[in-house]
Coordinates of C-alpha atoms (C1' of nucleotides) in Angstrom, one line a residue:
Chain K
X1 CA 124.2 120.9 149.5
X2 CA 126.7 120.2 152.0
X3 CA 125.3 120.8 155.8
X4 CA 128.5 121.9 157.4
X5 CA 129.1 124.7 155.0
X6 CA 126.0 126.6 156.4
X7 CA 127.3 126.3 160.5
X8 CA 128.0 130.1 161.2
X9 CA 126.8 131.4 157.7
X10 CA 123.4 130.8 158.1
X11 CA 123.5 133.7 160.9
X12 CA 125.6 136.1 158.5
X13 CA 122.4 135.6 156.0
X14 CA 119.6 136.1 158.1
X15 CA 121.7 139.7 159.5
X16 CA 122.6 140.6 156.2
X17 CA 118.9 140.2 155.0
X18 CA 117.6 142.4 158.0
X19 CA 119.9 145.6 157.5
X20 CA 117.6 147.6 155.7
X21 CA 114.1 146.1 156.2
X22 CA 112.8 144.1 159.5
X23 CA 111.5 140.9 158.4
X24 CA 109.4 137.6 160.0
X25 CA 110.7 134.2 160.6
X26 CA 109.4 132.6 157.7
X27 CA 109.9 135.2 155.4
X28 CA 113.9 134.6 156.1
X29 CA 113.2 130.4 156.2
X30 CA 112.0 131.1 152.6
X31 CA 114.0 133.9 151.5
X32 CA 117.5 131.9 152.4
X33 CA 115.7 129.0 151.1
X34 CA 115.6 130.4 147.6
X35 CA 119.4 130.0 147.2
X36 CA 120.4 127.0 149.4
X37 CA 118.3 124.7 151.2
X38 CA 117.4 125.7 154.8
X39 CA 114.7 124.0 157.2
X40 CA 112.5 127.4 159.2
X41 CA 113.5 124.4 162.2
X42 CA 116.9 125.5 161.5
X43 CA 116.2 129.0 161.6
X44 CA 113.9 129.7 164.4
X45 CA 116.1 128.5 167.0
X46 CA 119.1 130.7 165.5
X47 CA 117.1 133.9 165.6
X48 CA 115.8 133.4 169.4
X49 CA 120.2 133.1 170.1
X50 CA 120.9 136.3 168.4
X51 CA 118.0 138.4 170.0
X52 CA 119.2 136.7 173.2
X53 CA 122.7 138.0 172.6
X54 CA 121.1 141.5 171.8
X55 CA 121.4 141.2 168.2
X56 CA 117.8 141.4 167.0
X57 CA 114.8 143.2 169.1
X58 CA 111.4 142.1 168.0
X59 CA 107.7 142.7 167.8
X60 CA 104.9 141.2 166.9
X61 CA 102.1 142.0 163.6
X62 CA 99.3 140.6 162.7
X63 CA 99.8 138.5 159.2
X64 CA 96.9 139.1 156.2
X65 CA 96.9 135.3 155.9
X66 CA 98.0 133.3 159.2
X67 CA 99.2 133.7 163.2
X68 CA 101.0 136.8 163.9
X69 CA 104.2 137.7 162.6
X70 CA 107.0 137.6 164.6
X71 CA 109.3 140.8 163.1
X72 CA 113.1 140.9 164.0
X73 CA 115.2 144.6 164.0
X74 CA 118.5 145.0 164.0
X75 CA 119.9 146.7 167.1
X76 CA 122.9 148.7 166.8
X77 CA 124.5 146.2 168.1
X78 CA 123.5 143.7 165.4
X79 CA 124.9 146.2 163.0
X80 CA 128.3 146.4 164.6
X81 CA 127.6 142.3 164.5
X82 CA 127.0 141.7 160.4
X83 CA 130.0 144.1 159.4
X84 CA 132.7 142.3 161.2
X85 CA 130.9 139.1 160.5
X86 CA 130.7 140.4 157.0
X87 CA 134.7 141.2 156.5
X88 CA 135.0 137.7 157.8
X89 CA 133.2 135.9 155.7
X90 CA 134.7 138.0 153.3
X91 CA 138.6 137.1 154.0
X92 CA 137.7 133.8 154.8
X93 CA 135.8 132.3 151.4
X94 CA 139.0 134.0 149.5
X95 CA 141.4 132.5 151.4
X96 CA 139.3 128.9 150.7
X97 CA 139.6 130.3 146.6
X98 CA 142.8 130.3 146.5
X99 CA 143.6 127.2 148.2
X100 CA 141.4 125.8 145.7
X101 CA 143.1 127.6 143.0
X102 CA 146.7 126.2 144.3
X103 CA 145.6 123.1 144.9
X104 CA 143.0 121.7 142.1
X105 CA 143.8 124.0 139.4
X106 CA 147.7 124.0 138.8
Chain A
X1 CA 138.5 134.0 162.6
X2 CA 134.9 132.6 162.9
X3 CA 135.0 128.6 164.0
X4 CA 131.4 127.9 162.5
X5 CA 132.5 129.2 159.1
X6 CA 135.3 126.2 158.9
X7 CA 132.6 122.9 158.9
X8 CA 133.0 121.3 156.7
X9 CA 135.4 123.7 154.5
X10 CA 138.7 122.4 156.1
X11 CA 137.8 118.8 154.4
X12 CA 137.6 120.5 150.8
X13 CA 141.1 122.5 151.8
X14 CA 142.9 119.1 152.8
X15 CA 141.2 117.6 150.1
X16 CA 142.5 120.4 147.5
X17 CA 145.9 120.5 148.6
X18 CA 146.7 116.8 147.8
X19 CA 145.2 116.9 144.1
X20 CA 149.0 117.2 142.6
X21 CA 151.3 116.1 145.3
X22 CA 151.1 113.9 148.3
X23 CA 150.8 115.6 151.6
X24 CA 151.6 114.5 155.2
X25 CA 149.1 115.8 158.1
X26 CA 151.8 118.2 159.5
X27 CA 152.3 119.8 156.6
X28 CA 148.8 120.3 155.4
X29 CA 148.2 121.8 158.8
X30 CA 150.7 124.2 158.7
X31 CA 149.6 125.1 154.9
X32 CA 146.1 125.8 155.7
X33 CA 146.8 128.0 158.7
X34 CA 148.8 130.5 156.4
X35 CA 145.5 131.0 155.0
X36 CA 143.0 131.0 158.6
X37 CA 143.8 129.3 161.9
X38 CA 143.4 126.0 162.7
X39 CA 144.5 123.6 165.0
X40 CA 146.6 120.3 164.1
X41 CA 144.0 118.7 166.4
X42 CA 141.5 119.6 163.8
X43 CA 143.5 118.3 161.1
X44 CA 144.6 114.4 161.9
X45 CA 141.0 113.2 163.0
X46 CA 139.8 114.5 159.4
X47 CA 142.8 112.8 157.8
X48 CA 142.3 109.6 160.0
X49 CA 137.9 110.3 158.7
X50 CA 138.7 110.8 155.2
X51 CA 141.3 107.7 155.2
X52 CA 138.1 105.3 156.4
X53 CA 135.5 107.0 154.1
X54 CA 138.3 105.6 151.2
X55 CA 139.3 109.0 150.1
X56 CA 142.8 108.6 150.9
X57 CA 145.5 105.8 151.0
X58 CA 148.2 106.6 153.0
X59 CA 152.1 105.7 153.4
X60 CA 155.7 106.2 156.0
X61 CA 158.4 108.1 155.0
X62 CA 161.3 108.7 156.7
X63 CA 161.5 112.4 157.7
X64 CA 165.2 114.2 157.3
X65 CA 164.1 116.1 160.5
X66 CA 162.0 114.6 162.6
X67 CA 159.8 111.3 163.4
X68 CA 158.6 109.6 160.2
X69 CA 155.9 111.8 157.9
X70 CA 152.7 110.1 157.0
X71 CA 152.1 111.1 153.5
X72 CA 148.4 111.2 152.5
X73 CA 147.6 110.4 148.8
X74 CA 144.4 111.2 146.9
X75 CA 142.3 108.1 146.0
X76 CA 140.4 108.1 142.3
X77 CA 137.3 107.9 144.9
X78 CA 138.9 111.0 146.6
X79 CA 139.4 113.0 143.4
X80 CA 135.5 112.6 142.7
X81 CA 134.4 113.8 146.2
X82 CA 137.3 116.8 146.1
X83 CA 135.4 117.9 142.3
X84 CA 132.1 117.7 143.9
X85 CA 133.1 119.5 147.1
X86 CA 134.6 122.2 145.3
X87 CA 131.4 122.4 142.7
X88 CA 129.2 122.5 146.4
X89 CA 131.5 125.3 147.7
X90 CA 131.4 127.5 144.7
X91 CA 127.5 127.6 144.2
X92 CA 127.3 128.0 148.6
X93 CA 129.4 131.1 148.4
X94 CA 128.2 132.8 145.4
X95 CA 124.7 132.3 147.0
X96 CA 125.8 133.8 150.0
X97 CA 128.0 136.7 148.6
X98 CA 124.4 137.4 146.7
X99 CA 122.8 137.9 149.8
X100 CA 125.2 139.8 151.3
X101 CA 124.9 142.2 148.2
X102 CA 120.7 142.3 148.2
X103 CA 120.5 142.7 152.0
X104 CA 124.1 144.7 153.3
X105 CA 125.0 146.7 150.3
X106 CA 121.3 147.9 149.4
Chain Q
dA1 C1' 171.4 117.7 179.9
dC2 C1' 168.0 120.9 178.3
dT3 C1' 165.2 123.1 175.1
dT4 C1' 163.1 123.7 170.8
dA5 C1' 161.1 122.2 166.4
dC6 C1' 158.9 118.5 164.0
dT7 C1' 155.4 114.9 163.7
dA8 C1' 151.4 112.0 165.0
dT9 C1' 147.4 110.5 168.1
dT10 C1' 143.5 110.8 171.1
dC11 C1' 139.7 112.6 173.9
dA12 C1' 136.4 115.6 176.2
dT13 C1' 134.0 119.7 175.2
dT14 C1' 131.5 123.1 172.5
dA15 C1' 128.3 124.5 169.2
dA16 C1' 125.3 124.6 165.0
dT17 C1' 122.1 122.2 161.9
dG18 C1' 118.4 118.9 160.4
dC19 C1' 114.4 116.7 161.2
dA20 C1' 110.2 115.8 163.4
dA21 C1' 106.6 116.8 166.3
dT22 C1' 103.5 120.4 168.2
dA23 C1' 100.5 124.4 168.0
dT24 C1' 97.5 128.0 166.1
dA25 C1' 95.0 130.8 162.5
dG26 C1' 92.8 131.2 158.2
dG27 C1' 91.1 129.6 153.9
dT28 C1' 89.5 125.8 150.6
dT29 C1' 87.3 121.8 149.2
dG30 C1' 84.5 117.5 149.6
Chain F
dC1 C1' 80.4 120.6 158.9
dA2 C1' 84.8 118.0 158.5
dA3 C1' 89.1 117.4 156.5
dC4 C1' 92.9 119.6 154.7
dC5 C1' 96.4 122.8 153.3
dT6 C1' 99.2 127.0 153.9
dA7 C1' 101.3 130.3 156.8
dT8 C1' 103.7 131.0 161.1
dA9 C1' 106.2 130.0 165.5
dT10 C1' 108.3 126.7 169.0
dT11 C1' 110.9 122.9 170.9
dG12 C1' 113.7 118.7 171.6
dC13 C1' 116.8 115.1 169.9
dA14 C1' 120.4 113.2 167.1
dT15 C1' 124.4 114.2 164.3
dT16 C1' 128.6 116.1 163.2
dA17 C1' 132.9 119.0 163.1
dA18 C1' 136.4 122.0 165.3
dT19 C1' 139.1 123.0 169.4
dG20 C1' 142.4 122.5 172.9
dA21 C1' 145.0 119.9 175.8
dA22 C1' 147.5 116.0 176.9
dT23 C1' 150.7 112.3 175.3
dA24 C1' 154.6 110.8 172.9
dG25 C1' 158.6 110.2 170.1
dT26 C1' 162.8 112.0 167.1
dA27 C1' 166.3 115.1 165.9
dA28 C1' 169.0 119.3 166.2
dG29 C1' 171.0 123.2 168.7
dT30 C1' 173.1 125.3 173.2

DNA sequence: ACTTACTATTCATTAATGCAATATAGGTTG
DNA sequence: CAACCTATATTGCATTAATGAATAGTAAGT
């Protein structure tokens, strides 16, 4: 799987995948990692940014098999966030389709 | 529009667009930012990359307007990598439209 | 002459990811 | 008991791509 294509997505995911539950760390590393590959060394570091830029708040659980989980919650903010990073993703991988479409499939 | 979201993606477009005609660098530019921004100084260093890696030979012509176009033509080398890019994108943004559905549109 | 549009090049900066190393807790196996 | 594996979090370094600005040259319009 190409790397670059993840730069920037890899935050819509982990938002996206927090809007209706609050979830750990790992959890996300392996949830993501079920559809394209992702290293938790890639994902740690992004979810420390967005709860520094007020996107996530977090708090801490203990974990039935391991150290404590760290839990991330969307703020309001990080709702506002996801939807407009949503509509761009959105508008974006179309406007990639149909230059595919015009370009390798005329 | 979302810079992050373009690594990587703006080699496939380039790549696309020159599957059934020759294209020089100013026009490709100007092409792709119909569909999203981006910046002809984003454009030549990936034509002058893709040239090297043996994706693309290349060739003057005289422009009736302006300083001579370089026209950018797809390599049988370049073909392959454009069919396997495209292949990559696809499966990337299905995954990630799939968990957009499972976590925003629960 | 001056400006604008067209076309190509180059460089310093910014920003995100991968990978590897580190750490800690609990359970399993030799 | 010691060694090891899984779960979980953190951090630093190398890699890589896009941007914006500066440079430059041609042709056409005023």
């Amino acid at each position: 799987m190409n790397v670059q294509f993840k730069k920037g997505v890899l935050e819509l995911c982990v938002l996206a995948l927090t809007a209706w539950e609050d979830r750990y760390g790992y959890e996300l590393a392996v949830s993501i990692s079920h559809k394209f590959e992702v290293a938790v060394g890639s994902v740690y570091p992004l979810l420390n940014r967005l709860t520094l830029e007020g996107y996530f708040s977090t708090y801490l659980r203990e974990s039935p098999e391991g150290p404590p989980r760290k839990y991330y919650k969307l703020t309001p903010l990080g709702h506002t966030h996801l939807m407009e990073l949503t509509v761009e993703w959105r508008s974006f991988s179309q406007a990639v389709d149909q230059i595919i479409k015009e370009g390798v499939e005329r």
